[in-house]
Amino acid sequence: MMTATFAVVYTLGYLGTTIWLCRGLRITPKALCLGAMAIAMTLLLGSITIPLPTGCGISCGSWLPLMVLALVYDYRLAMVSGVACGILAPFLLPGWSLVHWAQFFMEYLVVFSSMGYAGVFGFKKRYYVILGMLLAVCLRLVAQVLSGVIFFSQNAWDGWGAWGYSLGFHLSAKIPESIFTGLILMILPLKQLSKFAKGGNNV
């Protein structure tokens, strides 16, 4: 009961904060094209995974398109694009089938739109990029762990319990994928990409 209550509070708080942050966003033709490209790349890369013994899988860089969009163009656009990814995921990503309607709001909308939080600190300093990425990953991780506890506890390994199972399942993939994503973000020429993406025009 406490877990479900916390999940509801977290989901409503997250979605409310995200909607508030996205106020004032204008979808120009350029923004629409960039968002569509990020959505397509996220779903494509998300469909290619490296399976782990825990049953989870590491995607082939599926976090990067939305994170890069958030950093070099507009984190609000990345959040909205993430919502679109969450809507499309049950239909286009293998293994992303809904088991309950509440899972859609608690997990799907959060895990993709949270990638937009990678850009809330900007990229003027490299540690801003890492802080933003960690914030995005933590927001995603909380949603997925809660979803695992509530909707998939029946799959828990012997002796682990629902919380131990969900944490072990998701951390086994999130830790290496976070390291991989962070390394890629560190070597990307974000300033040059931002100039190219914006082309002198803001959203």
mmCIF file of C-alpha atoms in Angstrom:
data_model
loop_
_atom_site.group_PDB
_atom_site.id
_atom_site.type_symbol
_atom_site.label_atom_id
_atom_site.label_comp_id
_atom_site.label_asym_id
_atom_site.label_seq_id
_atom_site.Cartn_x
_atom_site.Cartn_y
_atom_site.Cartn_z
ATOM 1 C CA MET A 1 0.000 0.000 0.000
ATOM 2 C CA MET A 2 2.799 2.407 0.913
ATOM 3 C CA THR A 3 4.640 1.566 -2.302
ATOM 4 C CA ALA A 4 1.559 2.222 -4.418
ATOM 5 C CA THR A 5 0.925 5.524 -2.627
ATOM 6 C CA PHE A 6 4.519 6.627 -3.147
ATOM 7 C CA ALA A 7 4.306 5.605 -6.815
ATOM 8 C CA VAL A 8 1.180 7.740 -7.314
ATOM 9 C CA VAL A 9 2.745 10.738 -5.557
ATOM 10 C CA TYR A 10 5.977 10.356 -7.523
ATOM 11 C CA THR A 11 4.196 10.007 -10.860
ATOM 12 C CA LEU A 12 1.897 12.976 -10.282
ATOM 13 C CA GLY A 13 4.764 15.095 -8.979
ATOM 14 C CA TYR A 14 6.976 14.179 -11.900
ATOM 15 C CA LEU A 15 4.325 14.758 -14.573
ATOM 16 C CA GLY A 16 3.217 18.019 -12.947
ATOM 17 C CA THR A 17 6.799 19.313 -12.779
ATOM 18 C CA THR A 18 7.487 18.262 -16.361
ATOM 19 C CA ILE A 19 4.343 19.970 -17.668
ATOM 20 C CA TRP A 20 5.291 23.124 -15.767
ATOM 21 C CA LEU A 21 8.817 23.087 -17.198
ATOM 22 C CA CYS A 22 7.438 22.701 -20.722
ATOM 23 C CA ARG A 23 5.350 25.861 -20.518
ATOM 24 C CA GLY A 24 6.069 28.293 -23.324
ATOM 25 C CA LEU A 25 7.375 25.653 -25.727
ATOM 26 C CA ARG A 26 6.617 26.504 -29.359
ATOM 27 C CA ILE A 27 6.699 23.670 -31.883
ATOM 28 C CA THR A 28 8.208 25.196 -35.005
ATOM 29 C CA PRO A 29 8.775 23.173 -38.190
ATOM 30 C CA LYS A 30 12.443 22.826 -37.239
ATOM 31 C CA ALA A 31 11.547 21.666 -33.726
ATOM 32 C CA LEU A 32 9.049 19.198 -35.161
ATOM 33 C CA CYS A 33 11.686 17.709 -37.470
ATOM 34 C CA LEU A 34 14.326 17.476 -34.737
ATOM 35 C CA GLY A 35 11.846 15.932 -32.332
ATOM 36 C CA ALA A 36 10.715 13.396 -34.916
ATOM 37 C CA MET A 37 14.315 12.419 -35.646
ATOM 38 C CA ALA A 38 15.037 11.963 -31.938
ATOM 39 C CA ILE A 39 11.900 9.846 -31.492
ATOM 40 C CA ALA A 40 12.758 7.626 -34.461
ATOM 41 C CA MET A 41 16.360 7.141 -33.319
ATOM 42 C CA THR A 42 15.299 6.429 -29.727
ATOM 43 C CA LEU A 43 12.846 3.748 -30.793
ATOM 44 C CA LEU A 44 15.263 2.244 -33.317
ATOM 45 C CA LEU A 45 18.165 2.055 -30.861
ATOM 46 C CA GLY A 46 15.828 0.882 -28.116
ATOM 47 C CA SER A 47 14.815 -2.113 -30.211
ATOM 48 C CA ILE A 48 18.439 -3.305 -30.295
ATOM 49 C CA THR A 49 19.514 -4.621 -26.907
ATOM 50 C CA ILE A 50 22.301 -6.649 -25.359
ATOM 51 C CA PRO A 51 20.637 -9.227 -23.077
ATOM 52 C CA LEU A 52 21.967 -9.720 -19.558
ATOM 53 C CA PRO A 53 21.773 -12.808 -17.315
ATOM 54 C CA THR A 54 19.402 -10.885 -15.013
ATOM 55 C CA GLY A 55 16.803 -10.784 -17.778
ATOM 56 C CA CYS A 56 17.242 -7.075 -18.410
ATOM 57 C CA GLY A 57 19.016 -5.651 -21.441
ATOM 58 C CA ILE A 58 21.334 -2.787 -22.336
ATOM 59 C CA SER A 59 20.091 -0.797 -25.310
ATOM 60 C CA CYS A 60 22.437 0.339 -28.037
ATOM 61 C CA GLY A 61 22.497 4.001 -27.033
ATOM 62 C CA SER A 62 18.756 4.647 -26.927
ATOM 63 C CA TRP A 63 19.172 7.334 -24.254
ATOM 64 C CA LEU A 64 21.413 9.476 -26.408
ATOM 65 C CA PRO A 65 19.020 10.968 -29.026
ATOM 66 C CA LEU A 66 16.697 12.604 -26.483
ATOM 67 C CA MET A 67 19.577 13.611 -24.200
ATOM 68 C CA VAL A 68 21.470 15.222 -27.059
ATOM 69 C CA LEU A 69 18.300 17.001 -28.190
ATOM 70 C CA ALA A 70 17.839 18.303 -24.649
ATOM 71 C CA LEU A 71 21.421 19.533 -24.441
ATOM 72 C CA VAL A 72 21.935 21.090 -27.852
ATOM 73 C CA TYR A 73 18.463 22.395 -28.663
ATOM 74 C CA ASP A 74 15.748 22.508 -25.989
ATOM 75 C CA TYR A 75 15.164 20.198 -23.040
ATOM 76 C CA ARG A 76 11.442 20.979 -23.221
ATOM 77 C CA LEU A 77 11.268 19.615 -26.745
ATOM 78 C CA ALA A 78 13.126 16.504 -25.576
ATOM 79 C CA MET A 79 10.579 16.002 -22.792
ATOM 80 C CA VAL A 80 7.642 16.288 -25.177
ATOM 81 C CA SER A 81 9.382 13.988 -27.660
ATOM 82 C CA GLY A 82 9.928 11.544 -24.813
ATOM 83 C CA VAL A 83 6.209 11.506 -24.103
ATOM 84 C CA ALA A 84 5.636 10.587 -27.756
ATOM 85 C CA CYS A 85 8.181 7.766 -27.378
ATOM 86 C CA GLY A 86 6.310 6.511 -24.326
ATOM 87 C CA ILE A 87 3.061 6.416 -26.281
ATOM 88 C CA LEU A 88 4.674 4.527 -29.174
ATOM 89 C CA ALA A 89 6.803 2.145 -27.091
ATOM 90 C CA PRO A 90 4.098 -0.485 -26.381
ATOM 91 C CA PHE A 91 3.507 -0.831 -30.108
ATOM 92 C CA LEU A 92 7.036 -0.590 -31.496
ATOM 93 C CA LEU A 93 9.520 -1.817 -28.869
ATOM 94 C CA PRO A 94 9.876 -5.551 -28.241
ATOM 95 C CA GLY A 95 9.314 -6.440 -24.607
ATOM 96 C CA TRP A 96 7.562 -3.159 -23.770
ATOM 97 C CA SER A 97 4.050 -4.521 -23.391
ATOM 98 C CA LEU A 98 1.692 -3.032 -20.835
ATOM 99 C CA VAL A 99 0.458 -5.257 -18.013
ATOM 100 C CA HIS A 100 -1.772 -2.581 -16.440
ATOM 101 C CA TRP A 101 -3.119 0.765 -17.624
ATOM 102 C CA ALA A 102 -1.480 2.585 -14.679
ATOM 103 C CA GLN A 103 1.917 1.353 -15.851
ATOM 104 C CA PHE A 104 1.607 3.630 -18.863
ATOM 105 C CA PHE A 105 1.561 6.775 -16.709
ATOM 106 C CA MET A 106 3.896 5.507 -14.001
ATOM 107 C CA GLU A 107 6.587 4.082 -16.221
ATOM 108 C CA TYR A 108 6.267 4.685 -19.942
ATOM 109 C CA LEU A 109 5.656 8.431 -19.886
ATOM 110 C CA VAL A 110 8.344 8.939 -17.254
ATOM 111 C CA VAL A 111 11.189 6.777 -18.545
ATOM 112 C CA PHE A 112 11.360 8.463 -21.936
ATOM 113 C CA SER A 113 10.452 12.051 -21.078
ATOM 114 C CA SER A 114 12.940 11.981 -18.182
ATOM 115 C CA MET A 115 15.752 11.957 -20.741
ATOM 116 C CA GLY A 116 14.909 15.614 -21.364
ATOM 117 C CA TYR A 117 16.108 16.461 -17.862
ATOM 118 C CA ALA A 118 19.649 15.880 -19.110
ATOM 119 C CA GLY A 119 19.550 19.413 -20.504
ATOM 120 C CA VAL A 120 18.181 21.363 -17.533
ATOM 121 C CA PHE A 121 21.673 22.465 -16.428
ATOM 122 C CA GLY A 122 22.959 23.199 -19.935
ATOM 123 C CA PHE A 123 26.380 22.184 -21.224
ATOM 124 C CA LYS A 124 28.626 25.181 -20.511
ATOM 125 C CA LYS A 125 30.624 23.008 -18.131
ATOM 126 C CA ARG A 126 31.147 19.301 -18.584
ATOM 127 C CA TYR A 127 30.031 18.489 -15.067
ATOM 128 C CA TYR A 128 26.701 20.175 -15.868
ATOM 129 C CA VAL A 129 26.250 17.537 -18.554
ATOM 130 C CA ILE A 130 27.026 14.721 -16.117
ATOM 131 C CA LEU A 131 24.693 16.185 -13.472
ATOM 132 C CA GLY A 132 21.886 16.466 -16.009
ATOM 133 C CA MET A 133 22.456 12.940 -17.242
ATOM 134 C CA LEU A 134 22.458 11.548 -13.678
ATOM 135 C CA LEU A 135 19.253 13.424 -12.874
ATOM 136 C CA ALA A 136 17.593 11.991 -15.981
ATOM 137 C CA VAL A 137 18.749 8.460 -15.202
ATOM 138 C CA CYS A 138 17.667 8.680 -11.553
ATOM 139 C CA LEU A 139 14.193 9.882 -12.520
ATOM 140 C CA ARG A 140 13.926 7.019 -14.988
ATOM 141 C CA LEU A 141 15.304 4.477 -12.518
ATOM 142 C CA VAL A 142 12.848 5.405 -9.755
ATOM 143 C CA ALA A 143 9.901 4.958 -12.120
ATOM 144 C CA GLN A 144 11.115 1.615 -13.400
ATOM 145 C CA VAL A 145 11.990 0.242 -9.967
ATOM 146 C CA LEU A 146 8.557 1.218 -8.640
ATOM 147 C CA SER A 147 6.933 -0.371 -11.665
ATOM 148 C CA GLY A 148 8.936 -3.541 -11.090
ATOM 149 C CA VAL A 149 7.873 -3.726 -7.448
ATOM 150 C CA ILE A 150 4.195 -3.123 -8.186
ATOM 151 C CA PHE A 151 3.642 -4.950 -11.470
ATOM 152 C CA PHE A 152 6.381 -7.602 -11.685
ATOM 153 C CA SER A 153 6.961 -8.773 -8.103
ATOM 154 C CA GLN A 154 5.800 -12.251 -9.129
ATOM 155 C CA ASN A 155 9.025 -12.568 -11.121
ATOM 156 C CA ALA A 156 11.254 -11.932 -8.090
ATOM 157 C CA TRP A 157 14.241 -14.232 -7.694
ATOM 158 C CA ASP A 158 14.180 -16.602 -4.729
ATOM 159 C CA GLY A 159 15.169 -14.810 -1.540
ATOM 160 C CA TRP A 160 15.356 -11.355 -3.104
ATOM 161 C CA GLY A 161 11.890 -9.966 -2.500
ATOM 162 C CA ALA A 162 10.126 -7.455 -4.748
ATOM 163 C CA TRP A 163 12.398 -4.491 -3.960
ATOM 164 C CA GLY A 164 15.649 -6.444 -4.181
ATOM 165 C CA TYR A 165 14.583 -8.036 -7.438
ATOM 166 C CA SER A 166 13.497 -4.764 -9.057
ATOM 167 C CA LEU A 167 16.640 -2.902 -7.951
ATOM 168 C CA GLY A 168 18.958 -5.698 -9.083
ATOM 169 C CA PHE A 169 17.126 -6.151 -12.364
ATOM 170 C CA HIS A 170 17.259 -2.483 -13.362
ATOM 171 C CA LEU A 171 20.640 -1.516 -11.895
ATOM 172 C CA SER A 172 22.297 -4.363 -13.789
ATOM 173 C CA ALA A 173 21.465 -2.491 -17.005
ATOM 174 C CA LYS A 174 21.317 1.143 -15.885
ATOM 175 C CA ILE A 175 24.829 1.300 -14.416
ATOM 176 C CA PRO A 176 26.700 0.140 -17.562
ATOM 177 C CA GLU A 177 24.378 2.093 -19.850
ATOM 178 C CA SER A 178 24.915 5.239 -17.757
ATOM 179 C CA ILE A 179 28.680 4.849 -18.049
ATOM 180 C CA PHE A 180 28.451 4.295 -21.800
ATOM 181 C CA THR A 181 26.097 7.249 -22.283
ATOM 182 C CA GLY A 182 28.230 9.547 -20.120
ATOM 183 C CA LEU A 183 31.371 8.701 -22.072
ATOM 184 C CA ILE A 184 29.669 9.431 -25.387
ATOM 185 C CA LEU A 185 28.281 12.747 -24.113
ATOM 186 C CA MET A 186 31.742 13.746 -22.908
ATOM 187 C CA ILE A 187 33.313 13.346 -26.331
ATOM 188 C CA LEU A 188 30.494 14.884 -28.381
ATOM 189 C CA PRO A 189 31.127 18.468 -29.584
ATOM 190 C CA LEU A 190 27.968 19.774 -27.923
ATOM 191 C CA LYS A 191 28.691 23.448 -28.592
ATOM 192 C CA GLN A 192 29.122 22.866 -32.316
ATOM 193 C CA LEU A 193 26.067 20.613 -32.418
ATOM 194 C CA SER A 194 24.021 23.290 -30.673
ATOM 195 C CA LYS A 195 25.047 25.927 -33.222
ATOM 196 C CA PHE A 196 24.190 23.557 -36.043
ATOM 197 C CA ALA A 197 20.824 22.519 -34.548
ATOM 198 C CA LYS A 198 19.639 25.990 -33.684
ATOM 199 C CA GLY A 199 21.002 27.647 -36.771
ATOM 200 C CA GLY A 200 20.529 31.056 -35.185
ATOM 201 C CA ASN A 201 16.830 30.405 -34.459
ATOM 202 C CA ASN A 202 15.335 29.465 -31.111
ATOM 203 C CA VAL A 203 12.307 27.284 -30.548
#
